[in-house]
PDB file of C-alpha atoms and ligand atoms in Angstrom:
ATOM      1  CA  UNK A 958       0.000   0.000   0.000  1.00 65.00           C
ATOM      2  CA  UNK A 959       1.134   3.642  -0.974  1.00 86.00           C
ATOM      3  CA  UNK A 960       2.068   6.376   2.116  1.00 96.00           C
ATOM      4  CA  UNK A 961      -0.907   8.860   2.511  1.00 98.00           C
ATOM      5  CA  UNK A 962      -0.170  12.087   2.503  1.00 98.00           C
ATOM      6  CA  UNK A 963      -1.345  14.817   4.796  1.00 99.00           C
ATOM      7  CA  UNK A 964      -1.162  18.799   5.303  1.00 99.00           C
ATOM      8  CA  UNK A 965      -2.158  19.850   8.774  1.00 99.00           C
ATOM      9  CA  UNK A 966      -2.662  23.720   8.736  1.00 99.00           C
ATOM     10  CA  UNK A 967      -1.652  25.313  12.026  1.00 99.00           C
ATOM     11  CA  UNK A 968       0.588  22.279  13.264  1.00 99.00           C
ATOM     12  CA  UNK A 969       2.659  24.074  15.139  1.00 98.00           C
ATOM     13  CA  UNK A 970       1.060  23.846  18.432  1.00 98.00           C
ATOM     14  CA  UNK A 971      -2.486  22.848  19.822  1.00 98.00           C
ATOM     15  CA  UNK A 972      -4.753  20.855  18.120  1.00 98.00           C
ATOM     16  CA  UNK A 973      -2.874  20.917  14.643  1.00 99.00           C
ATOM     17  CA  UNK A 974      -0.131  19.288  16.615  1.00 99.00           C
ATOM     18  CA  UNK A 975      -1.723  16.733  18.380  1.00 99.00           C
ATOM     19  CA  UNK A 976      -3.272  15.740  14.464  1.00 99.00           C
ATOM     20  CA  UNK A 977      -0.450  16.106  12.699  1.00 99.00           C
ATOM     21  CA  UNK A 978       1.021  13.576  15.569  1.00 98.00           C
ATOM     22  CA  UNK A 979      -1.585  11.327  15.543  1.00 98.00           C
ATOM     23  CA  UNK A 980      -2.141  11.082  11.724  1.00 98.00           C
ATOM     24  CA  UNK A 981       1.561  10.502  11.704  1.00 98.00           C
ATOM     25  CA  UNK A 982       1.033   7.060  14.145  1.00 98.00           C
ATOM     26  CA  UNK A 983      -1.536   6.323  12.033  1.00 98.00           C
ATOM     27  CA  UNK A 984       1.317   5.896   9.104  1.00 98.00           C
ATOM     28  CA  UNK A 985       0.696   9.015   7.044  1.00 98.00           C
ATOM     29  CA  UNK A 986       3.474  11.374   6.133  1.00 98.00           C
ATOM     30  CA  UNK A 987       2.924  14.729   7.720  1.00 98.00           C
ATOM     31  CA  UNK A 988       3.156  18.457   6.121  1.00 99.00           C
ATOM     32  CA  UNK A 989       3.300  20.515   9.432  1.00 99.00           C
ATOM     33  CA  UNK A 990       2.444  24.079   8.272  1.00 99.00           C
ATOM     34  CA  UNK A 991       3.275  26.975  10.478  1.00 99.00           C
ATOM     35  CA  UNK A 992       2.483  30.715  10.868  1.00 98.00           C
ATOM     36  CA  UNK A 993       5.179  32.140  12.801  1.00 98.00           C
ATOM     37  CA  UNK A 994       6.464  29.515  15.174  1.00 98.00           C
ATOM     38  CA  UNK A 995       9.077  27.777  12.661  1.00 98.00           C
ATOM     39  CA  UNK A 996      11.218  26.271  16.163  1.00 98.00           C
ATOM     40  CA  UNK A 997       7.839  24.491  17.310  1.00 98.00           C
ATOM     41  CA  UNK A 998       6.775  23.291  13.892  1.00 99.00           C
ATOM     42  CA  UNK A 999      10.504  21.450  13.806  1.00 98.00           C
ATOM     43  CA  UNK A1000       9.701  19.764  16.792  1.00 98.00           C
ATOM     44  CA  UNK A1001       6.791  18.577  15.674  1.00 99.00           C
ATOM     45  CA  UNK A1002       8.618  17.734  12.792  1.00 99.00           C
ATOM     46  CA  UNK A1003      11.849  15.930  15.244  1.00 98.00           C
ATOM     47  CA  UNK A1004       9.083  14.414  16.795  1.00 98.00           C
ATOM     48  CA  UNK A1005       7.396  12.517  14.100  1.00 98.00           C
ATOM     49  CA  UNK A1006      11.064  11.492  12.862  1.00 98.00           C
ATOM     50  CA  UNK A1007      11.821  10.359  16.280  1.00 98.00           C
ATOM     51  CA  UNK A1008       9.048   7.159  16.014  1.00 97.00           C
ATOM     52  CA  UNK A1009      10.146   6.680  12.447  1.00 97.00           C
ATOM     53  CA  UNK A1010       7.669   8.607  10.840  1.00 98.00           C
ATOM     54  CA  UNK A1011       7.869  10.729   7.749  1.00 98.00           C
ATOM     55  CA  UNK A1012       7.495  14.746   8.233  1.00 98.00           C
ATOM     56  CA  UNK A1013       8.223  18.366   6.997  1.00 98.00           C
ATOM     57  CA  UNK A1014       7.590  21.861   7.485  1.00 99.00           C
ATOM     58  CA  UNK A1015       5.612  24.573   5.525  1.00 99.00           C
ATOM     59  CA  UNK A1016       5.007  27.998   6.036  1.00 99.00           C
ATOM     60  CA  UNK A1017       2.805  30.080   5.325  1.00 99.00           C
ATOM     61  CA  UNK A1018       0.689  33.369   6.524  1.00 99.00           C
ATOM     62  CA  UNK A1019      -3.275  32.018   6.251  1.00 99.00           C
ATOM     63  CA  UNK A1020      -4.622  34.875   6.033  1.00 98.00           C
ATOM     64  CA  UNK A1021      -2.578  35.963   2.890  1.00 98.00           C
ATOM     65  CA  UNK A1022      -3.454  34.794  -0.692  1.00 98.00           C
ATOM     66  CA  UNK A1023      -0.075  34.882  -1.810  1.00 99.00           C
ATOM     67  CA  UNK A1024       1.379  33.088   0.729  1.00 99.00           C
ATOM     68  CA  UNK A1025      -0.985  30.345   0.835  1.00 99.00           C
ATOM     69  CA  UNK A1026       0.635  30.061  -2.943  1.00 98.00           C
ATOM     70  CA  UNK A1027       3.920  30.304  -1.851  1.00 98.00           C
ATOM     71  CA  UNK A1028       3.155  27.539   0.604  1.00 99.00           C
ATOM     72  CA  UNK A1029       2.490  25.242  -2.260  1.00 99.00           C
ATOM     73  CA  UNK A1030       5.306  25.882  -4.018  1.00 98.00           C
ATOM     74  CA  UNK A1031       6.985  24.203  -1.113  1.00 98.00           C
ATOM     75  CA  UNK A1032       5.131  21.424  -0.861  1.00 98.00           C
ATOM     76  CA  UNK A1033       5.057  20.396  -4.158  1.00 98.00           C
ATOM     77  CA  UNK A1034       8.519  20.518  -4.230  1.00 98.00           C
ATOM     78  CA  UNK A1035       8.831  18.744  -1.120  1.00 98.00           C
ATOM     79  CA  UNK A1036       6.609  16.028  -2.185  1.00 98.00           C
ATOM     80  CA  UNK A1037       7.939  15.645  -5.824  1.00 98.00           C
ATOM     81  CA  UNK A1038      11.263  14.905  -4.341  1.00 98.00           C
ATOM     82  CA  UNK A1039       9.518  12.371  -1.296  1.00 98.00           C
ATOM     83  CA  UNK A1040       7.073  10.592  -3.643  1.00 98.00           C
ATOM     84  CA  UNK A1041       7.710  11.379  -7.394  1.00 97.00           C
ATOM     85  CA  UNK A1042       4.808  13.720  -7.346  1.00 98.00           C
ATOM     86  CA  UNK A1043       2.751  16.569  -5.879  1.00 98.00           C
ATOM     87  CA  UNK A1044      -0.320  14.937  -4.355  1.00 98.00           C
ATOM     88  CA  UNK A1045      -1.775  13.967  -0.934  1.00 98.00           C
ATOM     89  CA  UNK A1046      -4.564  12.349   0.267  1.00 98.00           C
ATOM     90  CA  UNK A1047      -5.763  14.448   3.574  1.00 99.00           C
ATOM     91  CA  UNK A1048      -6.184  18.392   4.195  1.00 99.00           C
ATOM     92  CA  UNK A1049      -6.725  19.251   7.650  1.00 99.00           C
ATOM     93  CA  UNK A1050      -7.592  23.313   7.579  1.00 99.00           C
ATOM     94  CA  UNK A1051      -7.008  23.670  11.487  1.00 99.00           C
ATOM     95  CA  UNK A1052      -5.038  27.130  11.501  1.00 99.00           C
ATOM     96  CA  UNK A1053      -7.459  29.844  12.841  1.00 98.00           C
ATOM     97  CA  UNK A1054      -7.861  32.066  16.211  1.00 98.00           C
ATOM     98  CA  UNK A1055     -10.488  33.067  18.399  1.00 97.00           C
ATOM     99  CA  UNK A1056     -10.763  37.046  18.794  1.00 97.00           C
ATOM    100  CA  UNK A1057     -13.140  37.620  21.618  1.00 96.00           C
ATOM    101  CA  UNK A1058     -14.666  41.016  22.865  1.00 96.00           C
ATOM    102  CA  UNK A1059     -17.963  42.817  23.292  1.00 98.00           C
ATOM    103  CA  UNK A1060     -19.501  43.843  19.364  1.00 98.00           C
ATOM    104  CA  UNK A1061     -18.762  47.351  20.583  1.00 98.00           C
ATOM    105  CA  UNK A1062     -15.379  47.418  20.557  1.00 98.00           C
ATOM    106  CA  UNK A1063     -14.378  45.493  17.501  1.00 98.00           C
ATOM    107  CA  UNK A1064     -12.577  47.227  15.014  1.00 98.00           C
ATOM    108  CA  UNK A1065     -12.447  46.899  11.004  1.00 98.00           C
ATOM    109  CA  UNK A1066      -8.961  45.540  11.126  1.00 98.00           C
ATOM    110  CA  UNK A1067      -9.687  42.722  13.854  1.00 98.00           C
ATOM    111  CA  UNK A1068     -13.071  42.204  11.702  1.00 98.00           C
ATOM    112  CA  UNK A1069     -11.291  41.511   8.601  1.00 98.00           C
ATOM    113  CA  UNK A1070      -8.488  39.259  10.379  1.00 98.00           C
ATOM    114  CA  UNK A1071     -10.962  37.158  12.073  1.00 98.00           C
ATOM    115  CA  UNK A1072     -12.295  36.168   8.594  1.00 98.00           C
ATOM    116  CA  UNK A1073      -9.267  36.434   6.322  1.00 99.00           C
ATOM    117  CA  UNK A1074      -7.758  33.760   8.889  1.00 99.00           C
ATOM    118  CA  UNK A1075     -10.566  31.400   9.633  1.00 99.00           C
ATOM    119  CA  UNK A1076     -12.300  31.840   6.373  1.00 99.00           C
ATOM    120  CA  UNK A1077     -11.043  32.816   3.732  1.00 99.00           C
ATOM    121  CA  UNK A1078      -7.602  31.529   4.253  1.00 99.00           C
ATOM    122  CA  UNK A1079      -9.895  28.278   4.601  1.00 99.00           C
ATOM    123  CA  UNK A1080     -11.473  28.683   1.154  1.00 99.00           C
ATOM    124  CA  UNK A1081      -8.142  28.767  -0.873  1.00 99.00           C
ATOM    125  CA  UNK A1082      -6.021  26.513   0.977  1.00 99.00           C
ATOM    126  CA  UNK A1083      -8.786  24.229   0.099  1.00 99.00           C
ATOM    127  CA  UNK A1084      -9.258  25.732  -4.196  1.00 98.00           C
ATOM    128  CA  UNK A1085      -5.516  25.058  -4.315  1.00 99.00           C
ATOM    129  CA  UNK A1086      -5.386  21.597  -2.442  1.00 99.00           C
ATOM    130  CA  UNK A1087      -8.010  20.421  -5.214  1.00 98.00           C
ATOM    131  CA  UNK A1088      -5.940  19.981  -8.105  1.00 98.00           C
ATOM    132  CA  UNK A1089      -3.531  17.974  -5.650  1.00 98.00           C
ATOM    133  CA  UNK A1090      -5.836  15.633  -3.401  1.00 98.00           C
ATOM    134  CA  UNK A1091      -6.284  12.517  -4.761  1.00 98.00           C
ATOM    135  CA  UNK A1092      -9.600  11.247  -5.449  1.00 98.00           C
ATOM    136  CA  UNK A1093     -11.259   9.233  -2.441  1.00 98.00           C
ATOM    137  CA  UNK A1094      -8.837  12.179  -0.201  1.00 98.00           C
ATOM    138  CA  UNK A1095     -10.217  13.464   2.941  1.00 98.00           C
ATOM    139  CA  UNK A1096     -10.781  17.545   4.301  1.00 99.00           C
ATOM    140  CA  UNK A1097     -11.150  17.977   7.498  1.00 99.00           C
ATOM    141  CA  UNK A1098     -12.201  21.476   8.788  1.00 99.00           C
ATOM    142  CA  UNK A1099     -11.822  22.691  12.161  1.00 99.00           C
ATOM    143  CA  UNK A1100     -15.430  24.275  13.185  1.00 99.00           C
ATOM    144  CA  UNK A1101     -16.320  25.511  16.746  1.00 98.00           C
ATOM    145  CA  UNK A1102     -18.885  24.461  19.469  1.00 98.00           C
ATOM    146  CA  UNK A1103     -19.849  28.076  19.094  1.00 98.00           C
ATOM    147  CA  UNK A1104     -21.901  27.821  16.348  1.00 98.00           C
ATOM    148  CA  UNK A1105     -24.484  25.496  18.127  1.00 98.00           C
ATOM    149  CA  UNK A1106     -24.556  27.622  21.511  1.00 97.00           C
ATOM    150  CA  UNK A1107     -23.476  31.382  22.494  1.00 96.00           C
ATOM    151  CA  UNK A1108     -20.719  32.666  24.725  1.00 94.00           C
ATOM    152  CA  UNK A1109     -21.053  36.465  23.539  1.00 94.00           C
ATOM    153  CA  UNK A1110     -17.978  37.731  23.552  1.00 96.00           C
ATOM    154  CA  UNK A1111     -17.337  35.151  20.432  1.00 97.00           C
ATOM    155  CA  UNK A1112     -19.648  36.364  17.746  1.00 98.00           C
ATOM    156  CA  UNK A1113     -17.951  37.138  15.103  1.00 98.00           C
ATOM    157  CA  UNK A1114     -15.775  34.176  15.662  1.00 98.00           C
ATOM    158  CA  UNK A1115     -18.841  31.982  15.870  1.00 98.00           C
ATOM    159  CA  UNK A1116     -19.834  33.412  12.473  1.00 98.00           C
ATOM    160  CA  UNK A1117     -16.681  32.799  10.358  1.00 99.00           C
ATOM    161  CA  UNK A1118     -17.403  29.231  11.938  1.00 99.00           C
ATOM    162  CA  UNK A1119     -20.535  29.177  10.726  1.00 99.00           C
ATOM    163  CA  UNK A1120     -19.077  30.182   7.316  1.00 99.00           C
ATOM    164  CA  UNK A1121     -16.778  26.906   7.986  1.00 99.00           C
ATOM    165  CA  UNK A1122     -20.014  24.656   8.553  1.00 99.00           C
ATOM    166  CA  UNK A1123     -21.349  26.028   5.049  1.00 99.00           C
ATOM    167  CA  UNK A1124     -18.363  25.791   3.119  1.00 99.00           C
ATOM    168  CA  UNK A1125     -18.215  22.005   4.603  1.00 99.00           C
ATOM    169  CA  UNK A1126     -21.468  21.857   3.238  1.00 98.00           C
ATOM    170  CA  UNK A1127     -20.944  22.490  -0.481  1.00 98.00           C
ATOM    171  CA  UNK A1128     -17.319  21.257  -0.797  1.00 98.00           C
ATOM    172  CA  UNK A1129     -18.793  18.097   0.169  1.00 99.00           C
ATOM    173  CA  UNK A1130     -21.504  17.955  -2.737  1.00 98.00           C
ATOM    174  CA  UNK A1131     -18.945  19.485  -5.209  1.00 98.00           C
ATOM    175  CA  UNK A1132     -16.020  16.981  -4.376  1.00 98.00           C
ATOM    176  CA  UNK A1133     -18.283  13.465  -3.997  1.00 98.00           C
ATOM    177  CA  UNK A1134     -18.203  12.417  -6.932  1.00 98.00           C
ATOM    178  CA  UNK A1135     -14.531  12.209  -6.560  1.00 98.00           C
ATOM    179  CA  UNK A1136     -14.829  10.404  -3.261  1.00 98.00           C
ATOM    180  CA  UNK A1137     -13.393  12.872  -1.568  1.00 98.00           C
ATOM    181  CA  UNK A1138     -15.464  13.886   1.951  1.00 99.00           C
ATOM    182  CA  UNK A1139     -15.516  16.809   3.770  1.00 99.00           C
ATOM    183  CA  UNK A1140     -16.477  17.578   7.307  1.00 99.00           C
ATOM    184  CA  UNK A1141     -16.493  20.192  10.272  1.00 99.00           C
ATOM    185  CA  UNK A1142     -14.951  18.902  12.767  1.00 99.00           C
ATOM    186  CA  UNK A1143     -16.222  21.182  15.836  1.00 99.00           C
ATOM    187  CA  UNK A1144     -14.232  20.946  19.433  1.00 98.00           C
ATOM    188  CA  UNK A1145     -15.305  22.487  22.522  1.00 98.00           C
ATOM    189  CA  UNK A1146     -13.562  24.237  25.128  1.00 97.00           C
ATOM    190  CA  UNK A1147     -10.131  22.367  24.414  1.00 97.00           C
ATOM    191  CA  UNK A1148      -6.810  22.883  26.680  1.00 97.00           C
ATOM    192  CA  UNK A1149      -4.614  25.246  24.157  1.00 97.00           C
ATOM    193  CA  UNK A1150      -2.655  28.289  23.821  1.00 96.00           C
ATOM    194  CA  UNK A1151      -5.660  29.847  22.125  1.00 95.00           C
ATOM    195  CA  UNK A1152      -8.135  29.737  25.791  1.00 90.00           C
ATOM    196  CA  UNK A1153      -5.103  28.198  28.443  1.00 88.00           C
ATOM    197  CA  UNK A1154      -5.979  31.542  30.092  1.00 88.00           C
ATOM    198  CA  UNK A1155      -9.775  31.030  30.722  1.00 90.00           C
ATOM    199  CA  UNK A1156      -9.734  27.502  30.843  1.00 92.00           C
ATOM    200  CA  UNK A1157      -6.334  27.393  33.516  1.00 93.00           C
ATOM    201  CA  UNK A1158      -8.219  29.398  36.153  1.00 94.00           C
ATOM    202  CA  UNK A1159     -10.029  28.021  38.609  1.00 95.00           C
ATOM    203  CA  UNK A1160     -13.640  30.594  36.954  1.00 95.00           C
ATOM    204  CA  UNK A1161     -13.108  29.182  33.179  1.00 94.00           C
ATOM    205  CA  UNK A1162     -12.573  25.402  34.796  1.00 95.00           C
ATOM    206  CA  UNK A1163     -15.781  25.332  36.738  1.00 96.00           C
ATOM    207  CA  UNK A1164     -17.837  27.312  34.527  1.00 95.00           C
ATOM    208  CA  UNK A1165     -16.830  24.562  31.315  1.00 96.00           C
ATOM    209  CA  UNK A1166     -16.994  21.319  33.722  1.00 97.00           C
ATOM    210  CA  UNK A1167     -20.581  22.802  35.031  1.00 97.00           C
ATOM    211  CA  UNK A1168     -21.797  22.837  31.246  1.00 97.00           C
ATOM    212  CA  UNK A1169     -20.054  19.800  30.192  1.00 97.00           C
ATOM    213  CA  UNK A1170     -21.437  16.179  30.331  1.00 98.00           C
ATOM    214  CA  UNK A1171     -18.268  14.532  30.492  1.00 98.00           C
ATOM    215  CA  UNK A1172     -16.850  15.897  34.005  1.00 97.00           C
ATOM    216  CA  UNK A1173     -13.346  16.776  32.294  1.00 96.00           C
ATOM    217  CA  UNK A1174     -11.499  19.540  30.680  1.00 96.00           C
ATOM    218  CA  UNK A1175     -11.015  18.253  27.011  1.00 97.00           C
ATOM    219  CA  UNK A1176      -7.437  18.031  25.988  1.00 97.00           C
ATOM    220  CA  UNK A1177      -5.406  18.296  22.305  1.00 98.00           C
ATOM    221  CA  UNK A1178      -5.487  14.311  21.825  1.00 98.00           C
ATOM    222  CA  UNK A1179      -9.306  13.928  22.135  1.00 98.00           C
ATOM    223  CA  UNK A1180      -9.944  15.932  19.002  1.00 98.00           C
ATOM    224  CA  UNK A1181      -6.803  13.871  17.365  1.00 99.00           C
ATOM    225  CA  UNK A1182      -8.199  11.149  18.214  1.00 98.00           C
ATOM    226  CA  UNK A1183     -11.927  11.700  16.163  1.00 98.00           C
ATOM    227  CA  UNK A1184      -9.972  13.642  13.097  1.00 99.00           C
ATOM    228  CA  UNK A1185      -8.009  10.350  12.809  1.00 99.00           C
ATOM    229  CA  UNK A1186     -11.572   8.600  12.259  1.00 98.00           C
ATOM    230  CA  UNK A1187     -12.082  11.194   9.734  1.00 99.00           C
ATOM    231  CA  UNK A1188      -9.099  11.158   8.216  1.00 98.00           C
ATOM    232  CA  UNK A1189      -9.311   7.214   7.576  1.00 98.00           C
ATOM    233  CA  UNK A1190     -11.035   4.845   4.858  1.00 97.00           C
ATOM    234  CA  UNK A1191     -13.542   3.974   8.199  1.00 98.00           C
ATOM    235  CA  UNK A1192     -15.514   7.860   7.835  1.00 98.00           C
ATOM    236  CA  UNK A1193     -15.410   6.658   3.814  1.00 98.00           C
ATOM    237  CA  UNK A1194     -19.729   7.380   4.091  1.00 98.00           C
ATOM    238  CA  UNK A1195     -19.610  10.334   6.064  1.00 98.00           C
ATOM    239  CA  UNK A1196     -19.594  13.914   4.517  1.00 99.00           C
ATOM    240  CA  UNK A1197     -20.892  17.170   4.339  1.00 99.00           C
ATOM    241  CA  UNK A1198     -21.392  16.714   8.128  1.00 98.00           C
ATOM    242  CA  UNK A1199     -20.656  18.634  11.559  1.00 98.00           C
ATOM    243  CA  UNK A1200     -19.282  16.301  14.028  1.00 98.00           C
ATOM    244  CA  UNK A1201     -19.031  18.031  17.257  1.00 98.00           C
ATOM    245  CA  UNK A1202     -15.928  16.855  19.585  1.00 98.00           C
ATOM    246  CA  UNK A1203     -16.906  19.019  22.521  1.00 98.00           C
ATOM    247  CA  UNK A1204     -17.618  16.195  25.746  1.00 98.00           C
ATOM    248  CA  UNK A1205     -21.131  17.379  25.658  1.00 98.00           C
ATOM    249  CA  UNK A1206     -21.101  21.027  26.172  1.00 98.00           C
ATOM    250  CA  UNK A1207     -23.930  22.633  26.720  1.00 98.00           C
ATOM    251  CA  UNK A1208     -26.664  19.603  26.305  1.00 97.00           C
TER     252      UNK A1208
HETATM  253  N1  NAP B 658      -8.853  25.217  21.535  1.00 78.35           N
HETATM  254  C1  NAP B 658     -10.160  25.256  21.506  1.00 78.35           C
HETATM  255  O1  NAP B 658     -10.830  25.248  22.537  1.00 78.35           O
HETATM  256  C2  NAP B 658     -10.891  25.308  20.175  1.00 78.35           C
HETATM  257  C3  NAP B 658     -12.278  25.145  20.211  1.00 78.35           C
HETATM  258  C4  NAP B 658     -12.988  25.176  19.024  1.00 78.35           C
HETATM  259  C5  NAP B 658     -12.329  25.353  17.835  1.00 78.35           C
HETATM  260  N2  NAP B 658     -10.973  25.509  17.813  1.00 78.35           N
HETATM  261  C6  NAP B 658     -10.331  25.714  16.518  1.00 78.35           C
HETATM  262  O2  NAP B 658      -9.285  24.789  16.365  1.00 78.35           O
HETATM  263  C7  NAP B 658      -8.236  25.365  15.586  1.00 78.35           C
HETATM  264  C8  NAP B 658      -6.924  25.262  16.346  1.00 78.35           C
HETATM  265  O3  NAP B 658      -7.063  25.916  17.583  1.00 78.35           O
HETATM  266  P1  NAP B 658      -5.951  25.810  18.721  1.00 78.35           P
HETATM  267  O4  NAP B 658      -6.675  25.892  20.008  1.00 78.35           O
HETATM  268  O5  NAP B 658      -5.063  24.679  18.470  1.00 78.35           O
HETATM  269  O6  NAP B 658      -5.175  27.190  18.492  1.00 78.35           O
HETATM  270  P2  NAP B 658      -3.693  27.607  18.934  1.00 78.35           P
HETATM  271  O7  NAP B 658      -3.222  26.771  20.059  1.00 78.35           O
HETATM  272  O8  NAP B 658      -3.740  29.080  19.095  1.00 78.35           O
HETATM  273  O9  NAP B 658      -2.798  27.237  17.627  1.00 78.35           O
HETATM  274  C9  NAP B 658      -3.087  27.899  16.429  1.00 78.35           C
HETATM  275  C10 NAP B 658      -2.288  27.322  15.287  1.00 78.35           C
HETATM  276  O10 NAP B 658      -2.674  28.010  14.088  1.00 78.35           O
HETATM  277  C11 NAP B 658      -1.567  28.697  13.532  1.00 78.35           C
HETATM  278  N3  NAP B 658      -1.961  30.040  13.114  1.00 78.35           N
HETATM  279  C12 NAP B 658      -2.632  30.964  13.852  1.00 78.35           C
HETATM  280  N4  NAP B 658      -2.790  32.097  13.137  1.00 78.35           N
HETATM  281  C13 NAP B 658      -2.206  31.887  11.938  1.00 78.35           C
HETATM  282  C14 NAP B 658      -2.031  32.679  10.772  1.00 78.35           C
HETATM  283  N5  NAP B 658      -2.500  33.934  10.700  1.00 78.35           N
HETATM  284  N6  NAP B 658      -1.380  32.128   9.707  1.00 78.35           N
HETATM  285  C15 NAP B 658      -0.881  30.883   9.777  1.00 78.35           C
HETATM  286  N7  NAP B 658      -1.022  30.075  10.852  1.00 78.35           N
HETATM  287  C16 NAP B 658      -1.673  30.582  11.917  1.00 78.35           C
HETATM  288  C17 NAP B 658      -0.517  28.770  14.627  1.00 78.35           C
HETATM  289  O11 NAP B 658       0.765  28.758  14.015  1.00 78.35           O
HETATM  290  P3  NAP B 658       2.050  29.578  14.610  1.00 78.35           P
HETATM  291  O12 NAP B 658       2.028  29.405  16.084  1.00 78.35           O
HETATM  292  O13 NAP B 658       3.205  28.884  13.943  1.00 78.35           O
HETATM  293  O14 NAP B 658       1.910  30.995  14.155  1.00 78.35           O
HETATM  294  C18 NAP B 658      -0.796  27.501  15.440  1.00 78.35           C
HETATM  295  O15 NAP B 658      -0.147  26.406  14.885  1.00 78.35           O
HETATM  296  C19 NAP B 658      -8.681  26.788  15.267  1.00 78.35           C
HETATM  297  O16 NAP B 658      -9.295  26.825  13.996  1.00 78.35           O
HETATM  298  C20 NAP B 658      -9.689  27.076  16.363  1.00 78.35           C
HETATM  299  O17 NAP B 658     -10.620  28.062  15.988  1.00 78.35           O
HETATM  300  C21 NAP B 658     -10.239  25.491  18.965  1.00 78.35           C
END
């Protein structure tokens, strides 16, 4: 059987790193894409190596058009010289952030981010992955727990997740006749760099184990774990769906 191939946006820490890991034990070779952390994305990189896995980093700035191109320079030149050619089998569009304040005080700029990042940097990552997934490939899209219930300082967030949960939507009944599926993957309060502070003190903890039916804090590995379902030949008759990782937040 041929390697798969995946590209983890965002890989560099949090949940892109515990996927990239994880798809890596699960015997794919890894593209760990980074923003700005090039020293973590190596260690992800070391890492993978270490267990005799097959990794390497990209860069690229997500919310940027032209870097997203420049990214793929690099990979297809990357790949080309791995595997004789510039395809892979599994997009994982993690890389986003979470800007969260009352609608009052948002600004154009931090608008505009918010959805160049999470959304649009989504969109063509994904157009220029399409003429390089193989058929029967996978996308996975990182979604929110937001877009099913409110936390108000997160509304614009929770929107360009909703945008997510659409585009899921139509990529999937574009790409199926190519086998390829496409879901939102949608985590709850997870234990990251993106909400350590809220979720680390002792206000955030009990507030998300009081609304959670699962009587943990959920951790990096526990959305691995259901992206590596999606990710495999197993979620082959499952697209164009939301499948929230979340413990049962907010039942
Ligand atoms: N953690 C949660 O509770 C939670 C819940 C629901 C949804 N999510 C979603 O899950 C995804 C990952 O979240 P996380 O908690 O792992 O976040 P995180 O710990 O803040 O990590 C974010 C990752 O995205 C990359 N990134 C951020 N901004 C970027 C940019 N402008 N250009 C390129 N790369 C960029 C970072 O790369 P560098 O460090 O190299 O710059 C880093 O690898 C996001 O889409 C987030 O919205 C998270």
């Amino acid at each position: 059987m041929t390697q798969k191939v995946a590209l983890v946006t965002g890989a560099s820490r949090g949940l892109g790193k515990a996927i990239a890991l994880r798809l890596a034990q699960d015997g794919m070779m890894v593209a760990v894409h980074y923003g700005k952390n090039q020293a973590a994305a190596e260690e992800v990189v070391s890492k993978i190596e270490s267990t005799g896995g097959e990794a390497f980093a990209v860069q690229a700035e997500i919310s940027e058009v032209a870097s997203i191109k420049a990214m793929y320079e690099t990979l297809d030149a990357e790949l080309t010289k791995r595997t004789g050619a510039a395809k892979f089998d599994v997009l994982v569009n993690n890389a986003g952030t979470a800007i969260g304040k009352p609608i009052e005080e948002w600004s154009e700029e931090e608008f505009d981010y918010q959805f160049d990042l999470n959304v649009k940097g989504l969109f063509f990552v994904t157009q220029l992955a399409l003429s390089r997934i193989n058929d029967n490939g996978r996308i996975i899209n990182l979604g929110s727990g937001v877009t099913r219930f409110s936390y108000p300082l997160y509304a614009v967030y929770a929107a360009s997740k909703g945008s997510v949960n659409v585009l899921t939507q139509y990529l999937a009944a574009i790409l199926g006749d190519r086998g390829i599926t496409v879901n939102t993957l949608a985590p709850g309060a997870i234990d990251t760099d993106l909400n350590a502070g809220w979720l680390r003190s002792e206000a955030g903890k009990a507030q998300t184990l009081a609304t959670s039916a699962i009587k943990r804090i959920g951790m990096p590995d526990d959305i691995a774990d259901a992206a590596s379902f999606l990710a495999s030949n197993d979620s082959r008759w499952v697209t164009g769906q939301r499948i929230e990782a979340s413990g049962g937040a907010h039942l």
